[in-house]
Short mmCIF file of C-alpha atoms in Angstrom, two decimals:
data_model
loop_
_atom_site.label_atom_id
_atom_site.label_comp_id
_atom_site.label_asym_id
_atom_site.label_seq_id
_atom_site.Cartn_x
_atom_site.Cartn_y
_atom_site.Cartn_z
CA ILE A 1 0.00 0.00 0.00
CA ARG A 2 1.71 3.18 -1.17
CA ASN A 3 -0.84 5.74 0.02
CA PHE A 4 0.34 6.93 3.44
CA PHE A 5 -3.14 7.51 4.84
CA PHE A 6 -4.42 4.04 3.96
CA ARG A 7 -1.15 2.48 5.03
CA PHE A 8 -1.49 4.15 8.43
CA ILE A 9 -5.02 2.74 8.86
CA VAL A 10 -4.71 -0.74 7.31
CA VAL A 11 -1.14 -1.64 8.29
CA GLY A 12 -0.81 0.48 11.42
CA ILE A 13 -3.82 1.35 13.52
CA PHE A 14 -6.32 -1.45 12.81
CA PRO A 15 -3.95 -4.37 13.53
CA ILE A 16 -2.67 -2.73 16.73
CA VAL A 17 -6.06 -1.78 18.15
CA GLY A 18 -7.51 -5.12 17.04
CA PHE A 19 -4.71 -6.99 18.83
CA PHE A 20 -5.34 -5.16 22.11
CA HIS A 21 -9.11 -5.64 21.74
CA THR A 22 -8.49 -9.39 21.41
CA ILE A 23 -6.33 -9.52 24.55
CA GLU A 24 -8.83 -7.52 26.60
CA ALA A 25 -11.64 -9.85 25.47
CA MET A 26 -9.59 -12.93 26.45
CA TYR A 27 -9.22 -11.63 30.00
CA GLY A 28 -12.69 -10.13 30.37
CA PHE A 29 -11.82 -6.43 30.21
CA SER A 30 -13.85 -5.31 27.20
CA PRO A 31 -16.05 -2.26 27.91
CA LYS A 32 -19.42 -3.04 29.47
CA GLY A 33 -22.01 -4.13 26.96
CA VAL A 34 -19.56 -4.83 24.14
CA GLU A 35 -19.79 -8.62 24.41
CA SER A 36 -23.55 -8.79 24.97
CA SER A 37 -24.12 -9.57 21.28
CA PHE A 38 -22.14 -10.34 18.16
CA LYS A 39 -23.43 -7.15 16.53
CA ARG A 40 -22.10 -4.97 19.35
CA TYR A 41 -18.74 -6.73 19.40
CA ALA A 42 -18.40 -6.43 15.62
CA LEU A 43 -19.30 -2.73 15.81
CA TYR A 44 -16.78 -2.19 18.60
CA ASN A 45 -13.99 -3.76 16.54
CA ALA A 46 -15.01 -2.01 13.33
CA SER A 47 -14.16 1.34 14.91
CA ILE A 48 -10.68 2.24 16.07
CA LEU A 49 -12.22 4.98 18.21
CA GLU A 50 -13.87 4.46 21.58
CA LEU A 51 -17.63 4.18 21.15
CA GLN A 52 -19.93 5.96 23.59
CA TYR A 53 -22.33 3.75 25.54
CA ASP A 54 -25.39 4.70 27.57
CA PRO A 55 -25.16 3.14 31.08
CA LYS A 56 -28.84 4.01 31.67
CA ASN A 57 -29.94 2.02 28.62
CA ASN A 58 -28.26 -1.35 29.07
CA HIS A 59 -24.99 0.10 27.74
CA GLU A 60 -26.43 0.51 24.28
CA PRO A 61 -24.23 2.52 21.87
CA ILE A 62 -25.37 6.15 21.87
CA GLN A 63 -26.95 7.03 18.55
CA ALA A 64 -25.36 9.70 16.38
CA THR A 65 -27.95 12.47 16.11
CA SER A 66 -28.01 15.04 13.33
CA SER A 67 -26.68 17.69 15.73
CA TYR A 68 -23.80 15.38 16.69
CA LYS A 69 -22.92 14.81 13.02
CA LYS A 70 -23.13 18.54 12.32
CA SER A 71 -20.84 19.25 15.27
CA CYS A 72 -18.29 16.71 13.99
CA ILE A 73 -18.29 18.24 10.52
CA ILE A 74 -17.82 21.77 11.91
CA THR A 75 -14.97 20.55 14.11
CA PHE A 76 -13.38 18.81 11.12
CA LEU A 77 -13.53 21.97 8.98
CA LYS A 78 -11.97 24.02 11.79
CA GLU A 79 -9.19 21.47 12.26
CA ILE A 80 -8.49 21.34 8.53
CA LEU A 81 -8.17 25.13 8.44
CA ILE A 82 -5.96 25.34 11.52
CA THR A 83 -3.77 22.36 10.57
CA GLY A 84 -3.38 23.61 7.01
CA SER A 85 -2.36 27.06 8.22
CA TYR A 86 0.10 25.57 10.70
CA MET A 87 1.67 23.39 8.01
CA SER A 88 1.93 26.33 5.61
CA LEU A 89 3.74 28.29 8.31
CA PHE A 90 6.28 25.67 9.37
CA ALA A 91 6.63 23.35 6.34
CA PRO A 92 9.24 25.60 4.63
CA SER A 93 11.57 25.01 7.60
CA ARG A 94 10.65 21.31 7.71
CA TYR A 95 9.07 22.00 11.11
CA GLU A 96 12.44 22.99 12.57
CA PRO A 97 12.19 26.80 12.59
CA PHE A 98 14.87 27.27 15.26
CA GLU A 99 18.49 26.92 14.22
CA CYS A 100 20.05 23.97 15.99
CA ASP A 101 23.38 22.19 15.59
CA VAL A 102 21.90 18.98 17.03
CA ASN A 103 20.19 16.57 14.65
CA GLY A 104 17.28 15.25 16.66
CA ASN A 105 16.45 12.68 13.97
CA ARG A 106 19.66 10.70 14.36
CA PRO A 107 20.24 7.95 16.95
CA GLY A 108 22.80 8.26 19.71
CA LEU A 109 21.81 11.58 21.29
CA ASN A 110 23.45 12.23 24.64
CA LEU A 111 21.97 14.11 27.61
CA SER A 112 23.52 17.45 26.67
CA ASP A 113 21.97 17.16 23.19
CA CYS A 114 18.54 16.58 24.72
CA LEU A 115 18.93 19.71 26.84
CA ASN A 116 19.51 21.91 23.79
CA TRP A 117 16.91 24.70 24.01
CA ASN A 118 16.37 25.10 20.26
CA LEU A 119 16.03 21.33 19.83
CA PHE A 120 13.38 21.40 22.55
CA ARG A 121 11.48 24.20 20.78
CA ASN A 122 11.66 22.35 17.45
CA ASN A 123 10.29 19.25 19.18
CA ILE A 124 7.38 21.31 20.51
CA VAL A 125 6.61 22.47 16.96
CA GLY A 126 6.66 18.86 15.76
CA THR A 127 4.55 17.60 18.66
CA ILE A 128 1.87 20.23 18.05
CA LEU A 129 1.78 19.12 14.40
CA ILE A 130 1.31 15.49 15.44
CA GLN A 131 -1.50 16.52 17.79
CA MET A 132 -3.24 18.46 15.02
CA MET A 133 -2.91 15.62 12.53
CA LEU A 134 -4.16 13.00 14.99
CA SER A 135 -7.08 15.22 16.00
CA THR A 136 -8.06 15.80 12.37
CA PHE A 137 -7.70 12.10 11.55
CA THR A 138 -9.82 10.95 14.49
CA THR A 139 -12.48 13.59 13.83
CA THR A 140 -12.66 12.32 10.25
CA PHE A 141 -13.15 8.80 11.56
CA SER A 142 -15.84 10.02 13.97
CA ILE A 143 -17.76 11.40 10.99
CA VAL A 144 -17.39 8.11 9.09
CA VAL A 145 -18.56 6.03 12.08
CA GLY A 146 -21.42 8.45 12.77
CA PHE A 147 -22.77 8.34 9.23
CA ILE A 148 -22.13 4.66 8.44
CA PHE A 149 -22.86 2.99 11.78
CA GLY A 150 -25.00 5.72 13.32
CA VAL A 151 -23.21 5.81 16.70
CA GLN A 152 -21.19 8.37 18.63
CA THR A 153 -17.50 8.07 19.43
CA SER A 154 -15.47 9.57 22.24
CA GLN A 155 -12.98 12.35 21.65
CA ALA A 156 -9.53 10.87 21.01
CA MET A 157 -7.51 14.04 21.68
CA GLU A 158 -8.39 16.66 24.30
CA ASN A 159 -5.97 19.39 23.15
CA PRO A 160 -3.26 18.01 25.46
CA MET A 161 -0.50 20.45 24.48
CA MET A 162 -2.55 23.46 25.55
CA THR A 163 -4.80 22.22 28.37
CA SER A 164 -2.83 19.60 30.33
CA THR A 165 -2.02 20.53 33.92
CA SER A 166 0.56 17.81 34.61
CA PRO A 167 2.39 14.94 32.86
CA SER A 168 -0.11 12.44 34.27
CA ASP A 169 -3.00 14.59 33.02
CA PHE A 170 -1.33 14.78 29.60
CA TRP A 171 -0.78 11.03 29.19
CA GLY A 172 -3.76 9.76 31.17
CA ASN A 173 -6.58 12.15 30.26
CA LYS A 174 -5.72 14.13 27.13
CA TRP A 175 -3.29 12.50 24.69
CA ASN A 176 -4.47 9.78 22.26
CA LEU A 177 -7.17 8.27 24.43
CA VAL A 178 -7.73 5.49 21.88
CA ILE A 179 -4.33 3.96 22.59
CA HIS A 180 -4.58 4.84 26.28
CA GLY A 181 -7.77 2.79 26.61
CA ALA A 182 -6.42 -0.07 24.48
CA LEU A 183 -3.23 -0.34 26.55
CA LYS A 184 -5.09 -0.07 29.85
CA ARG A 185 -7.57 -2.84 29.03
CA GLY A 186 -5.32 -4.91 26.75
CA VAL A 187 -2.04 -4.86 28.71
CA PHE A 188 -2.16 -3.24 32.16
CA LYS A 189 -5.27 -4.97 33.51
CA PRO A 190 -4.45 -8.47 32.17
CA VAL A 191 -0.87 -8.33 33.48
CA TYR A 192 -2.07 -7.04 36.85
CA LYS A 193 -4.74 -9.75 36.97
CA ILE A 194 -2.13 -12.46 36.36
CA SER A 195 0.67 -11.10 38.53
CA SER A 196 -1.07 -8.91 41.16
CA ASN A 197 1.99 -6.69 40.71
CA ARG A 198 1.16 -3.09 39.77
CA SER A 199 4.77 -2.18 38.98
CA LEU A 200 5.10 -5.12 36.61
CA ALA A 201 1.84 -4.14 34.91
CA VAL A 202 3.10 -0.56 34.45
CA VAL A 203 6.41 -1.76 32.97
CA ALA A 204 4.60 -4.20 30.66
CA THR A 205 2.36 -1.39 29.44
CA PHE A 206 5.31 0.86 28.65
CA VAL A 207 7.11 -1.98 26.86
CA ALA A 208 4.00 -2.76 24.80
CA SER A 209 3.64 0.94 23.95
CA ALA A 210 7.29 1.14 22.87
CA LEU A 211 7.03 -1.99 20.71
CA PHE A 212 3.91 -0.94 18.83
CA HIS A 213 5.33 2.55 18.23
CA GLU A 214 8.47 0.95 16.77
CA TYR A 215 6.20 -1.19 14.61
CA LEU A 216 4.38 1.93 13.40
CA ILE A 217 7.64 3.70 12.56
CA TYR A 218 8.84 0.73 10.53
CA ALA A 219 5.57 -0.35 8.90
CA VAL A 220 4.25 3.13 8.10
CA TRP A 221 6.96 5.79 8.01
CA TYR A 222 10.13 3.77 7.29
CA ARG A 223 8.52 1.54 4.70
CA SER A 224 6.68 4.45 3.11
CA SER A 225 9.88 6.48 2.70
CA HIS A 226 11.62 3.51 1.07
CA LEU A 227 8.69 2.79 -1.23
CA SER A 228 8.53 6.41 -2.33
CA GLY A 229 12.27 6.40 -2.92
#
């Protein structure tokens, strides 16, 4: 698959989220109501985003109303405008607007390199771009799920770079909540259930996160750059 967008979905996100969904189901940690019927379970796995369920209505998926769909479309248009403007501003400098004698893209950085102020500022520029792209992507998927399956999805990104109050708030409540939920139910809880060791479960979760991010880099970015070359 040469198209980056489809490669990211088909080769990257769906296999990863599907794998964690399988593990959580094996150990009984799927969200409430998901396994009550084949239709619900199939719907849950057809969407990479977290579906919204109504606890007052037997955990039925919340239906996507016309106002919800309209809100998603408006949000998408805003994100496209903001992300496009941001890319137009920083793309000429390859998202490294601050002069820096440290190449942050090469392996083998030492501690003094990581403390370089301009490298830090360039990393902030890149991180904001990633946040914008992930937000736009997940909003697009919310629209697709809303119109095709008629259900609502949870917000995947809560503007973490601008609204987080602490590192734990950033990682636990704001940044990429799709992966956060998948790792929590598919790694942390099963490992903790088996071992009764919270520290081991935390380490296992970080290792799993590191491995699937390495997989993404190779399968999506690395392979894409070599195919295009």
